[in-house]
Amino acid sequence: MQEPLFLRALRREPVERPPVWLMRQAGRYMSEYRHTRANISFLELCRTPELCAEVMATAVERLGVDAAIIFADLLPLLIPMGFELDYVLGDGPKIYNPFREPSDLARTRELEDLSEMSCVFETVRLTRAAVAPLPVIGFAGAPFTLAGYLVEGGGSRLFLHAKRLMYTHPEAWQELLGRLARTVARYLRGQIEAGAQAVQVFDSWVGVLSPEDFRRYVLPSLQELRANLPSDVPMIYFGAGNPALFPAFAELNADCYGVDWRAPLAYADSVLGPHRALQGNLDPAVLLGSRETIRRETLRILDAFGSRPGFVFNLGHGVHKETPVENAQYLVELVKTWRADDAKLRAEKQ
Amino acid sequence: MQEPLFLRALRREPVERPPVWLMRQAGRYMSEYRHTRANISFLELCRTPELCAEVMATAVERLGVDAAIIFADLLPLLIPMGFELDYVLGDGPKIYNPFREPSDLARTRELEDLSEMSCVFETVRLTRAAVAPLPVIGFAGAPFTLAGYLVEGGGSRLFLHAKRLMYTHPEAWQELLGRLARTVARYLRGQIEAGAQAVQVFDSWVGVLSPEDFRRYVLPSLQELRANLPSDVPMIYFGAGNPALFPAFAELNADCYGVDWRAPLAYADSVLGPHRALQGNLDPAVLLGSRETIRRETLRILDAFGSRPGFVFNLGHGVHKETPVENAQYLVELVKTWRADDAKLRAEKQ
């Protein structure tokens, strides 16, 4: 039997059309998900593998996408590392004992044993079974993004506490990121052992950094993470928010790079080179617009990159909760019916 | 008498050292400002030219910078255009009757007569007198950033209402931005007539857009604004947040570009070319770090760009309210004592 389309595209093998999945494809924009969440908190849901698998399988079926990602969250990993996490309605995640001073290293555990995350590994197994023969992506937060939450004590726009620590105590900062990198590597290896066929590392907030700071304060920990992952399972790195970081991202040697909508795919392609797969990059806000706009913007991306060996169609960020489900379905349908020959016809007409 | 250092640098004339000023140099990080604000609301302060001039003159003197910018805000201009604005403690600006539908154009006035903004023109006059012989910069919000506030009804991280309007009703969107562009042009001309020797256009939120969308939905209004400003007064455009927009920014023909800390100056320089002045770009969060970090990062910028004809030292964004004033003073001192010869010595040592 042939390997799934998504995995062939990640390996830059020739494919008949680009695979498509959407970041945050199971979420509040979908009525089935809202129904599930009506009876359970977000953290409880994350701790219930049967429901996690069901939520994702439902979304995959409704949308008709080519891959599932496990339903999980970036932050529960921080709990066994020593932090008190909760999700406050309307305010997002909150860490009650944030990391603020070098002395906080004493209470920050690097995890050798990931048994406290076993429900996530079970989620991988159940999701594999629920969506077969489609492939399942495991994921985790990147060291900087996890450290950002740890130091701020939650989400942030500017990450000033994190930067203050970084600029004032660079050794403690590097030690913290190193512990996170090694913990995340073991966590992702656990997901791979449980059946994840690719892994995505979310660096959702790295875009608040300048390229100089990224290289000095963050890249070493990402390289340590990369070195501790198996080379035969594709790793996707999604560093959001600042296109000027791409030249430094290239040094990470990920197999595939997620491309934020802010960065033109042509730019990512030229900086990263043809030996890397690309995944992206429609602005998820386009799904709030007219069908005409959705079609124009989707075909613009497909006509330019749909035939590139190693291209995965996705959004440039997660689906917004205000998105009409039928617009997401329309998008997936556009990708699945796109053919390179039509692109040529459209180009000739112009 | 020689023209002020700042204006000579904007005109790319040879200067003995780069001029320096800091965005948001008069603000909550300074005790004198907090003292003034203890007795008056932000909007009232903006409406009291004597205090605006005093607040800025005090900051200029404490820091020893080479230019003043008028103390004012982007949003009061929207009040005579038909919108109800207030500043809610802790929540920032709020517009109680936001622009949401094409039919809202009927109640959105393009201003021909700027007499309702006369207190800002008076602020320009009084600030000129208070900081002489230093030059005074006028400023305004860019059409996209003003429209973003108008449509969202305040600040926003994602500007989804604005994008939904843009993607669903492109004609109404362009009409709104055109009215804003022409109003802003008249407002800036009024500031120039009152004595502003340069103007800065703040596009604080434009970084939420992809380059494609910026060109399609925003650049035409910026070009209309540019065409309606006098060519002999330097115009600085500060489009924050997305370095991938710089190739499109180049088409705006500003005299000087503010560079966000996310974008390397070398990149901005290569994209915009030597015929444009550059202003930036230290991450303002560096001022929360150690003196060692402040010195290293400031000298990194100066050694690379301090001798470039047309370079103004500034932060890559406004001063954070958590900034110790003595760190800002130290930064200004570093710039003012920097010499190209020392840079050469440092380069040889490496």
XYZ file of C-alpha atoms in Angstrom:
700
model
C 0.000 0.000 0.000
C 1.212 3.501 -0.821
C 2.298 5.791 2.017
C -0.183 8.550 2.901
C -0.108 11.621 0.631
C 0.882 13.904 3.524
C 3.982 11.853 4.387
C 5.027 11.549 0.746
C 4.798 15.340 0.386
C 6.842 15.864 3.578
C 9.518 13.617 2.021
C 9.337 15.729 -1.173
C 8.232 12.794 -3.291
C 6.124 13.560 -6.387
C 2.418 13.753 -5.520
C -0.731 14.197 -7.615
C -1.841 17.250 -5.588
C -0.656 18.911 -2.368
C -2.024 17.446 0.862
C -4.041 19.772 3.093
C -4.733 20.031 6.812
C -5.478 23.065 8.976
C -3.820 24.112 12.192
C -6.419 24.089 15.002
C -8.775 22.177 12.669
C -10.610 20.798 15.722
C -11.706 23.805 17.740
C -14.371 26.219 18.861
C -15.422 27.174 15.302
C -16.959 23.679 14.980
C -20.325 22.959 16.638
C -19.365 19.337 17.452
C -16.370 20.613 19.391
C -18.407 23.233 21.263
C -20.874 20.493 22.164
C -18.098 18.300 23.607
C -16.592 21.239 25.510
C -19.955 22.170 27.065
C -19.520 19.307 29.548
C -15.794 19.331 30.281
C -12.966 21.788 30.948
C -10.165 22.205 28.450
C -7.566 20.555 30.711
C -9.926 17.634 31.473
C -10.535 17.174 27.752
C -6.767 17.077 27.149
C -6.541 14.343 29.820
C -9.207 12.153 28.205
C -7.633 10.341 25.220
C -10.943 8.844 23.997
C -12.491 12.305 23.664
C -9.316 13.818 22.164
C -9.336 11.148 19.468
C -13.052 11.598 18.837
C -12.814 15.386 18.579
C -10.012 15.138 16.009
C -11.574 12.288 14.018
C -14.819 14.274 13.758
C -13.015 17.359 12.481
C -10.966 15.336 9.977
C -14.123 13.750 8.620
C -16.132 16.974 8.371
C -13.330 18.804 6.596
C -11.973 15.958 4.476
C -8.355 16.852 5.256
C -5.347 14.610 4.617
C -3.847 14.453 8.112
C -4.803 14.550 11.766
C -2.832 16.261 14.500
C -3.350 14.984 18.037
C -5.754 17.065 20.091
C -3.571 18.303 22.949
C -2.089 21.523 24.283
C 1.416 22.917 24.531
C 1.389 23.627 28.241
C 0.372 20.551 30.317
C 3.965 19.309 29.884
C 4.967 22.111 32.251
C 2.966 20.633 35.145
C 5.285 17.662 35.866
C 8.206 20.052 35.352
C 7.033 21.842 38.502
C 4.517 24.483 37.475
C 0.901 25.100 38.475
C -1.161 25.576 35.326
C -4.796 26.447 34.824
C -6.946 27.847 32.030
C -8.911 30.882 33.137
C -12.093 31.494 31.182
C -11.536 34.338 28.730
C -7.973 34.920 29.946
C -6.240 31.847 28.555
C -3.543 29.859 30.335
C -2.243 30.993 33.703
C 0.854 29.710 35.536
C 0.561 30.533 39.220
C 4.233 30.065 40.100
C 6.075 31.609 37.136
C 9.818 31.349 36.575
C 11.316 34.789 37.232
C 14.785 34.478 38.759
C 17.830 32.237 38.195
C 17.100 30.667 41.603
C 13.858 29.280 40.132
C 16.001 26.701 38.312
C 16.075 24.787 41.604
C 12.362 24.003 41.268
C 12.340 23.401 37.473
C 12.553 19.680 36.725
C 13.944 18.361 33.466
C 11.822 15.272 32.788
C 13.669 11.996 32.211
C 10.572 9.892 32.614
C 7.538 11.017 30.622
C 5.058 8.647 32.249
C 3.066 11.596 33.575
C 2.262 12.451 29.953
C 1.050 8.927 29.142
C -2.469 10.150 28.346
C -1.006 12.062 25.379
C 0.684 8.896 24.117
C -2.656 7.124 24.481
C -4.247 9.965 22.481
C -1.750 9.274 19.697
C -2.676 5.559 19.654
C -6.434 6.179 19.700
C -6.246 8.941 17.078
C -4.220 6.666 14.764
C -6.928 4.032 15.068
C -9.764 6.543 14.625
C -8.467 8.235 11.463
C -6.683 5.309 9.735
C -5.428 5.204 7.044
C -4.730 8.935 7.463
C -1.491 9.824 9.240
C -1.208 11.417 12.689
C 1.040 14.332 13.616
C 2.393 14.647 17.147
C 3.402 18.023 18.496
C 4.962 20.057 21.282
C 5.892 23.631 22.089
C 9.373 24.894 21.255
C 11.737 25.804 24.111
C 11.389 29.580 23.648
C 7.604 29.508 23.470
C 7.353 27.280 26.564
C 9.874 29.464 28.417
C 7.862 32.535 27.403
C 4.745 31.142 29.071
C 6.768 29.973 32.103
C 8.359 33.352 32.716
C 5.342 35.523 31.919
C 2.994 33.266 33.853
C 0.684 33.062 30.834
C 0.259 34.594 27.394
C 1.831 37.939 26.555
C 2.119 40.357 23.662
C 5.656 41.579 24.297
C 7.261 38.938 26.565
C 9.072 41.603 28.554
C 9.630 39.420 31.635
C 11.155 36.724 29.440
C 13.357 39.239 27.632
C 14.419 40.855 30.899
C 15.574 37.453 32.177
C 17.308 36.698 28.873
C 19.116 40.065 28.796
C 20.027 40.027 32.496
C 20.818 36.385 33.293
C 21.814 34.748 30.006
C 23.295 31.622 31.691
C 20.133 30.835 33.666
C 18.115 31.470 30.502
C 20.185 29.002 28.465
C 19.941 26.414 31.233
C 16.143 26.783 31.316
C 15.878 26.420 27.527
C 18.195 23.416 27.570
C 16.032 21.616 30.150
C 12.956 22.405 28.069
C 14.630 21.220 24.848
C 15.651 17.845 26.322
C 12.239 17.365 27.963
C 10.426 18.200 24.712
C 12.667 15.801 22.758
C 11.770 12.913 25.117
C 8.095 13.908 24.960
C 8.100 13.862 21.139
C 9.998 10.545 21.067
C 7.247 9.138 23.292
C 4.642 10.357 20.797
C 6.588 8.795 17.932
C 6.829 5.473 19.796
C 3.064 5.632 20.284
C 2.566 5.998 16.534
C 2.982 9.640 15.487
C 4.281 9.630 11.893
C 5.504 13.230 11.924
C 5.987 15.847 14.644
C 5.398 19.581 14.605
C 7.224 21.955 16.950
C 5.203 25.122 17.585
C 7.276 28.246 18.233
C 4.214 30.443 18.403
C 5.857 33.482 20.041
C 9.400 33.406 18.687
C 8.475 36.280 16.360
C 8.938 38.792 19.194
C 12.703 38.311 18.804
C 15.176 39.984 16.486
C 17.306 37.643 14.336
C 20.396 38.497 16.455
C 18.618 37.557 19.670
C 17.131 34.419 18.145
C 20.588 33.183 17.157
C 22.173 34.056 20.470
C 19.468 33.077 22.943
C 17.237 30.482 21.236
C 18.776 28.640 18.290
C 21.184 26.493 20.386
C 18.277 24.948 22.323
C 16.371 24.231 19.101
C 19.435 22.553 17.647
C 19.730 20.426 20.790
C 16.060 19.468 20.413
C 16.577 18.590 16.739
C 19.634 16.464 17.501
C 17.610 14.445 20.015
C 14.839 13.495 17.576
C 14.992 10.492 15.227
C 16.054 11.548 11.728
C 13.623 9.200 9.953
C 10.448 10.874 11.278
C 9.731 14.205 9.557
C 9.965 17.209 11.891
C 7.998 20.342 11.029
C 9.133 23.583 12.679
C 6.569 26.372 12.816
C 8.208 29.589 13.963
C 5.489 32.212 13.707
C 5.481 35.973 13.581
C 8.742 37.280 12.116
C 9.740 36.474 8.522
C 13.207 37.965 9.126
C 14.011 34.898 11.259
C 13.915 32.488 8.288
C 17.649 32.682 7.477
C 18.343 31.578 11.071
C 15.556 28.959 10.956
C 17.411 27.357 8.053
C 20.224 26.419 10.450
C 17.824 24.233 12.406
C 17.637 21.576 9.688
C 13.943 20.817 10.062
C 12.459 18.607 7.339
C 9.562 20.998 6.809
C 8.884 24.593 7.804
C 5.500 26.056 8.617
C 5.178 29.478 6.993
C 3.237 32.245 8.724
C 0.922 34.261 6.420
C 3.137 37.320 6.982
C 5.967 35.706 4.970
C 5.609 35.165 1.221
C 6.100 31.476 0.367
C 8.475 32.526 -2.436
C 10.690 34.160 0.181
C 10.619 31.118 2.483
C 11.381 28.920 -0.517
C 14.377 30.994 -1.595
C 15.810 31.228 1.925
C 15.247 27.602 2.967
C 15.955 25.940 -0.373
C 14.306 23.164 -2.388
C 15.555 20.413 -0.035
C 13.060 21.513 2.659
C 9.309 20.946 2.540
C 7.075 24.001 3.133
C 3.696 24.124 4.838
C 1.330 27.092 4.699
C 0.376 29.845 4.413
C -3.104 31.292 3.827
C -4.052 34.030 6.328
C -6.730 32.294 8.452
C -8.660 35.584 8.443
C -9.346 35.015 4.723
C -11.819 32.335 5.859
C -13.929 35.168 7.332
C -14.196 36.815 3.905
C -16.237 36.256 0.766
C -16.024 33.020 -1.275
C -14.522 35.097 -4.061
C -11.647 36.177 -1.791
C -11.148 32.640 -0.424
C -10.955 31.257 -3.943
C -8.617 33.960 -5.262
C -6.180 33.677 -2.338
C -6.207 29.856 -2.269
C -5.580 29.578 -6.011
C -2.845 32.199 -5.799
C -0.949 29.931 -3.393
C -1.740 26.701 -5.232
C -0.861 28.017 -8.691
C 2.529 29.187 -7.394
C 3.421 26.277 -5.072
C 1.005 23.400 -5.718
C 3.536 21.673 -7.984
C 6.564 22.264 -5.754
C 7.976 18.936 -4.542
C 7.448 19.115 -0.777
C 4.466 21.407 -0.349
C 1.684 20.977 2.218
C -1.294 23.315 2.040
C -2.241 24.796 5.404
C -3.171 28.095 6.960
C -0.492 30.532 8.111
C -1.859 30.152 11.673
C -4.676 28.325 13.499
C -8.336 28.468 12.412
C -10.074 31.438 14.112
C -13.048 30.590 16.302
C -15.242 32.975 14.229
C -14.693 30.901 11.050
C -17.801 29.508 9.307
C -17.198 25.747 8.983
C -18.494 25.795 5.398
C -15.704 28.231 4.458
C -13.081 25.822 5.825
C -14.756 22.991 3.890
C -14.768 25.108 0.730
C -11.043 25.773 1.160
C -10.237 22.062 1.541
C -12.348 21.283 -1.523
C -10.451 23.904 -3.548
C -7.133 22.273 -2.656
C -8.359 18.750 -3.323
C -9.762 19.610 -6.765
C -6.817 21.764 -7.838
C -4.750 20.426 -10.703
C -1.480 21.740 -12.100
C -2.971 21.776 -15.597
C -5.669 24.250 -14.527
C -2.962 26.467 -13.064
C -1.240 26.528 -16.458
C -4.519 27.460 -18.173
C -5.085 30.284 -15.691
C -1.542 31.557 -16.215
C -2.009 31.569 -20.008
C -5.257 33.500 -19.709
C -3.576 36.328 -17.836
C 23.555 78.764 11.667
C 23.797 75.088 10.806
C 20.583 73.063 10.464
C 19.870 70.702 13.385
C 21.770 67.390 13.323
C 18.531 65.386 13.082
C 17.350 67.191 9.937
C 20.762 66.939 8.295
C 20.766 63.188 8.911
C 17.245 62.836 7.476
C 18.537 64.605 4.342
C 21.474 62.151 4.255
C 24.043 64.898 4.652
C 27.352 64.003 6.323
C 27.143 64.290 10.113
C 29.697 63.936 12.893
C 27.603 61.271 14.680
C 24.068 59.880 14.233
C 21.283 61.859 15.922
C 19.214 60.033 18.535
C 15.667 60.296 19.847
C 13.379 57.637 21.301
C 9.833 56.812 20.322
C 7.558 57.439 23.323
C 10.415 59.306 25.015
C 7.879 61.215 27.131
C 5.778 58.607 28.894
C 4.934 56.608 31.963
C 8.504 55.380 32.538
C 9.426 58.944 33.578
C 8.467 60.195 37.056
C 7.877 63.760 35.817
C 5.314 62.426 33.344
C 3.565 60.285 35.966
C 3.402 63.358 38.184
C 1.726 65.416 35.445
C -0.702 62.599 34.627
C -1.723 62.208 38.292
C -3.941 65.288 37.928
C -5.315 64.958 34.398
C -6.701 62.306 32.026
C -4.775 61.314 28.917
C -7.284 62.941 26.546
C -7.318 66.152 28.616
C -3.530 66.249 28.575
C -3.583 65.876 24.769
C -5.970 68.885 24.648
C -3.699 71.129 26.748
C -0.873 72.390 24.493
C 1.050 74.057 27.336
C 1.297 70.756 29.229
C 2.068 68.749 26.065
C 4.976 71.065 25.309
C 6.185 70.931 28.912
C 6.021 67.135 29.094
C 8.085 66.779 25.919
C 10.585 69.520 26.772
C 11.203 67.860 30.151
C 11.823 64.462 28.538
C 14.123 65.948 25.899
C 16.161 67.689 28.580
C 16.413 64.671 30.896
C 17.494 62.367 28.080
C 19.610 64.784 26.078
C 18.134 63.611 22.755
C 18.469 65.455 19.444
C 14.798 65.869 18.519
C 11.366 66.317 20.060
C 8.178 64.753 18.764
C 4.938 66.486 19.696
C 3.132 64.920 22.634
C -0.169 63.827 21.095
C -2.068 60.655 20.263
C -3.062 58.942 17.027
C -6.768 58.705 17.753
C -8.311 62.103 18.704
C -8.386 62.904 14.960
C -11.168 60.323 14.706
C -13.507 62.343 16.965
C -14.306 65.120 14.445
C -14.574 62.391 11.777
C -17.643 61.132 13.648
C -16.441 58.652 16.281
C -16.847 58.532 20.049
C -13.474 57.899 21.644
C -12.413 57.352 25.206
C -9.460 55.848 27.041
C -10.507 53.197 29.512
C -8.095 52.657 32.405
C -6.080 49.487 31.770
C -7.955 48.724 28.550
C -6.569 51.413 26.272
C -8.600 53.293 23.655
C -12.248 52.466 23.072
C -14.454 53.623 20.184
C -18.086 53.286 21.156
C -19.545 53.483 17.644
C -17.109 51.429 15.542
C -17.171 51.241 11.754
C -18.431 47.769 10.816
C -20.490 47.901 7.623
C -20.245 49.729 4.284
C -23.290 51.763 5.357
C -21.144 53.294 8.120
C -19.470 55.395 5.424
C -22.522 57.675 5.651
C -21.461 58.792 9.142
C -17.684 58.933 8.489
C -16.605 62.499 7.713
C -13.520 63.262 5.651
C -12.185 66.445 7.252
C -11.588 69.411 4.937
C -11.235 71.872 7.783
C -8.868 70.816 10.575
C -9.785 73.626 12.970
C -11.049 71.074 15.500
C -7.450 69.864 15.818
C -6.089 73.369 16.447
C -4.823 72.423 19.899
C -2.354 70.014 18.230
C -1.104 72.824 15.997
C -0.698 74.960 19.107
C 1.255 72.061 20.688
C 3.624 72.154 17.705
C 4.190 75.910 18.167
C 4.733 75.709 21.913
C 7.000 72.638 21.647
C 9.147 74.415 19.026
C 9.574 77.327 21.410
C 10.231 75.070 24.405
C 12.944 72.889 22.838
C 14.628 75.397 20.477
C 17.048 75.041 18.801
C 16.153 71.339 18.632
C 13.756 70.334 15.845
C 10.167 69.168 16.319
C 8.575 66.157 14.620
C 4.838 66.142 13.884
C 2.995 62.866 13.530
C -0.209 61.016 12.681
C -1.524 57.476 12.342
C -1.429 55.790 8.944
C -4.741 54.992 7.199
C -4.609 51.239 7.926
C -3.773 51.677 11.600
C -6.528 54.280 12.069
C -9.004 52.093 10.171
C -7.974 49.147 12.336
C -8.923 51.033 15.503
C -12.118 52.353 13.865
C -13.351 48.938 12.805
C -12.251 47.001 15.902
C -13.525 49.702 18.242
C -10.148 49.758 20.000
C -6.897 47.874 20.048
C -6.675 44.300 18.763
C -4.119 41.553 18.309
C -5.485 40.059 15.103
C -7.708 42.779 13.573
C -10.243 40.206 12.434
C -13.143 42.675 12.120
C -10.976 44.910 9.956
C -9.848 41.984 7.795
C -13.382 40.673 7.471
C -14.494 44.088 6.145
C -11.475 44.260 3.825
C -12.062 40.733 2.448
C -15.834 41.112 2.150
C -16.380 44.736 1.073
C -13.172 45.864 -0.649
C -14.753 48.981 -2.202
C -16.072 50.326 1.104
C -12.693 49.512 2.669
C -10.791 51.496 0.024
C -13.205 54.419 0.376
C -12.658 54.454 4.165
C -8.871 54.368 3.780
C -9.001 57.110 1.133
C -10.961 59.408 3.460
C -8.482 58.702 6.231
C -5.491 59.313 3.933
C -6.759 62.710 2.771
C -7.723 63.745 6.298
C -4.317 62.710 7.674
C -2.550 64.605 4.865
C -4.395 67.830 5.787
C -3.717 67.225 9.470
C 0.026 66.802 8.858
C 0.101 69.868 6.575
C -1.452 71.811 9.453
C 1.306 70.574 11.766
C 3.946 71.588 9.196
C 2.421 75.062 8.867
C 2.561 75.344 12.654
C 6.291 74.582 12.579
C 6.876 70.809 12.436
C 10.178 70.273 10.587
C 9.570 66.575 9.841
C 6.550 64.267 10.109
C 6.323 60.628 11.133
C 3.460 58.389 10.002
C 2.874 55.545 12.467
C 1.557 52.338 10.909
C 1.695 50.489 14.215
C -0.494 47.526 13.230
C 0.220 47.070 9.525
C 2.369 44.030 10.395
C -0.755 41.863 10.710
C -0.977 41.895 6.900
C 0.703 39.710 4.292
C 2.670 41.556 1.588
C -0.024 40.645 -0.983
C -2.775 42.139 1.147
C -0.705 45.219 1.991
C -0.202 45.972 -1.691
C -3.819 45.358 -2.598
C -5.680 46.892 0.326
C -3.354 49.460 1.925
C -0.535 50.784 -0.280
C -2.806 52.909 -2.559
C -4.045 54.963 0.401
C -0.476 55.471 1.668
C 0.600 56.639 -1.761
C -2.311 59.089 -1.813
C -1.212 60.368 1.606
C 2.394 60.762 0.415
C 1.320 62.622 -2.719
C -0.582 65.119 -0.577
C 2.369 66.046 1.628
C 4.953 68.723 0.737
C 8.092 67.149 -0.730
C 10.489 69.498 1.066
C 9.582 68.318 4.591
C 11.054 64.900 5.430
C 8.423 62.196 5.924
C 9.284 59.186 8.091
C 7.152 56.073 7.646
C 7.167 53.588 10.513
C 5.432 50.387 9.461
C 5.892 48.032 12.409
C 5.639 44.304 12.849
C 6.381 42.514 9.585
C 9.808 42.772 7.929
C 8.454 41.024 4.800
C 6.538 44.232 3.994
C 9.715 46.253 3.325
C 9.829 45.594 -0.443
C 6.304 47.043 -0.664
C 7.171 49.900 1.734
C 9.867 50.941 -0.751
C 7.118 51.870 -3.231
C 5.831 54.503 -0.831
C 8.808 56.825 -1.406
C 9.147 58.001 2.166
C 12.300 60.001 2.910
C 13.072 57.870 5.952
C 11.863 54.505 7.225
C 11.500 53.512 10.838
C 12.795 49.970 11.302
C 11.172 47.648 13.813
C 13.617 45.618 15.951
C 12.389 42.423 14.248
C 14.012 43.485 10.950
C 17.802 43.622 10.648
C 18.940 47.109 9.584
C 21.159 45.494 6.934
C 18.052 43.960 5.379
C 16.109 47.255 5.453
C 19.141 48.993 3.957
C 19.471 46.510 1.105
C 15.753 46.541 0.295
C 15.181 50.308 0.580
C 18.505 51.463 -0.858
C 21.043 54.147 0.082
C 18.804 57.017 -1.094
C 16.496 56.524 1.926
C 17.295 57.432 5.510
C 16.803 54.729 8.165
C 15.713 55.155 11.767
C 15.951 52.464 14.424
C 16.125 49.796 15.634
C 17.162 48.643 19.118
C 14.610 46.330 20.778
C 13.160 48.569 23.533
C 13.177 45.522 25.826
C 16.990 45.700 25.826
C 16.585 48.738 28.100
C 15.216 46.335 30.748
C 18.452 44.326 30.632
C 21.928 44.721 32.082
C 24.208 47.637 31.173
C 26.472 45.114 29.500
C 23.641 44.023 27.172
C 22.568 47.622 26.484
C 26.138 48.556 25.577
C 26.731 45.489 23.398
C 23.485 45.879 21.426
C 23.810 49.653 21.006
C 27.403 49.423 19.769
C 26.444 46.585 17.427
C 23.988 48.923 15.683
C 26.252 51.963 15.785
C 29.362 50.167 14.527
C 27.393 48.822 11.560
C 25.253 51.869 10.706
C 26.605 54.892 12.623
C 28.557 56.060 9.568
C 25.797 55.447 7.037
C 24.673 58.731 5.456
C 21.054 59.042 6.578
C 20.921 57.137 9.850
C 18.952 58.160 12.936
C 19.401 56.124 16.107
C 16.123 55.167 17.753
C 14.428 52.186 19.318
C 12.580 49.656 17.161
C 9.365 50.575 19.040
C 8.280 52.902 21.863
C 9.952 52.992 25.300
C 8.293 50.450 27.630
C 6.757 51.858 30.788
C 8.923 49.463 32.880
C 12.142 51.077 31.588
C 14.523 52.563 34.185
C 15.113 56.183 33.081
C 18.844 55.835 33.781
C 19.041 53.032 31.193
C 17.485 55.299 28.554
C 19.953 58.039 29.545
C 22.845 55.577 29.307
C 21.709 54.591 25.798
C 21.566 58.225 24.633
C 25.026 58.839 26.114
C 26.409 55.811 24.249
C 25.118 57.195 20.943
C 26.353 60.720 21.614
C 29.871 59.603 22.536
C 30.180 57.044 19.731
C 32.790 57.813 17.085
C 33.443 56.028 13.807
C 37.150 55.722 14.708
C 36.309 53.690 17.825
C 34.194 51.374 15.675
C 37.218 50.747 13.458
C 39.364 49.975 16.494
C 36.760 47.516 17.805
C 36.517 45.848 14.396
C 40.310 45.440 14.211
C 40.409 43.890 17.679
C 37.988 41.157 16.660
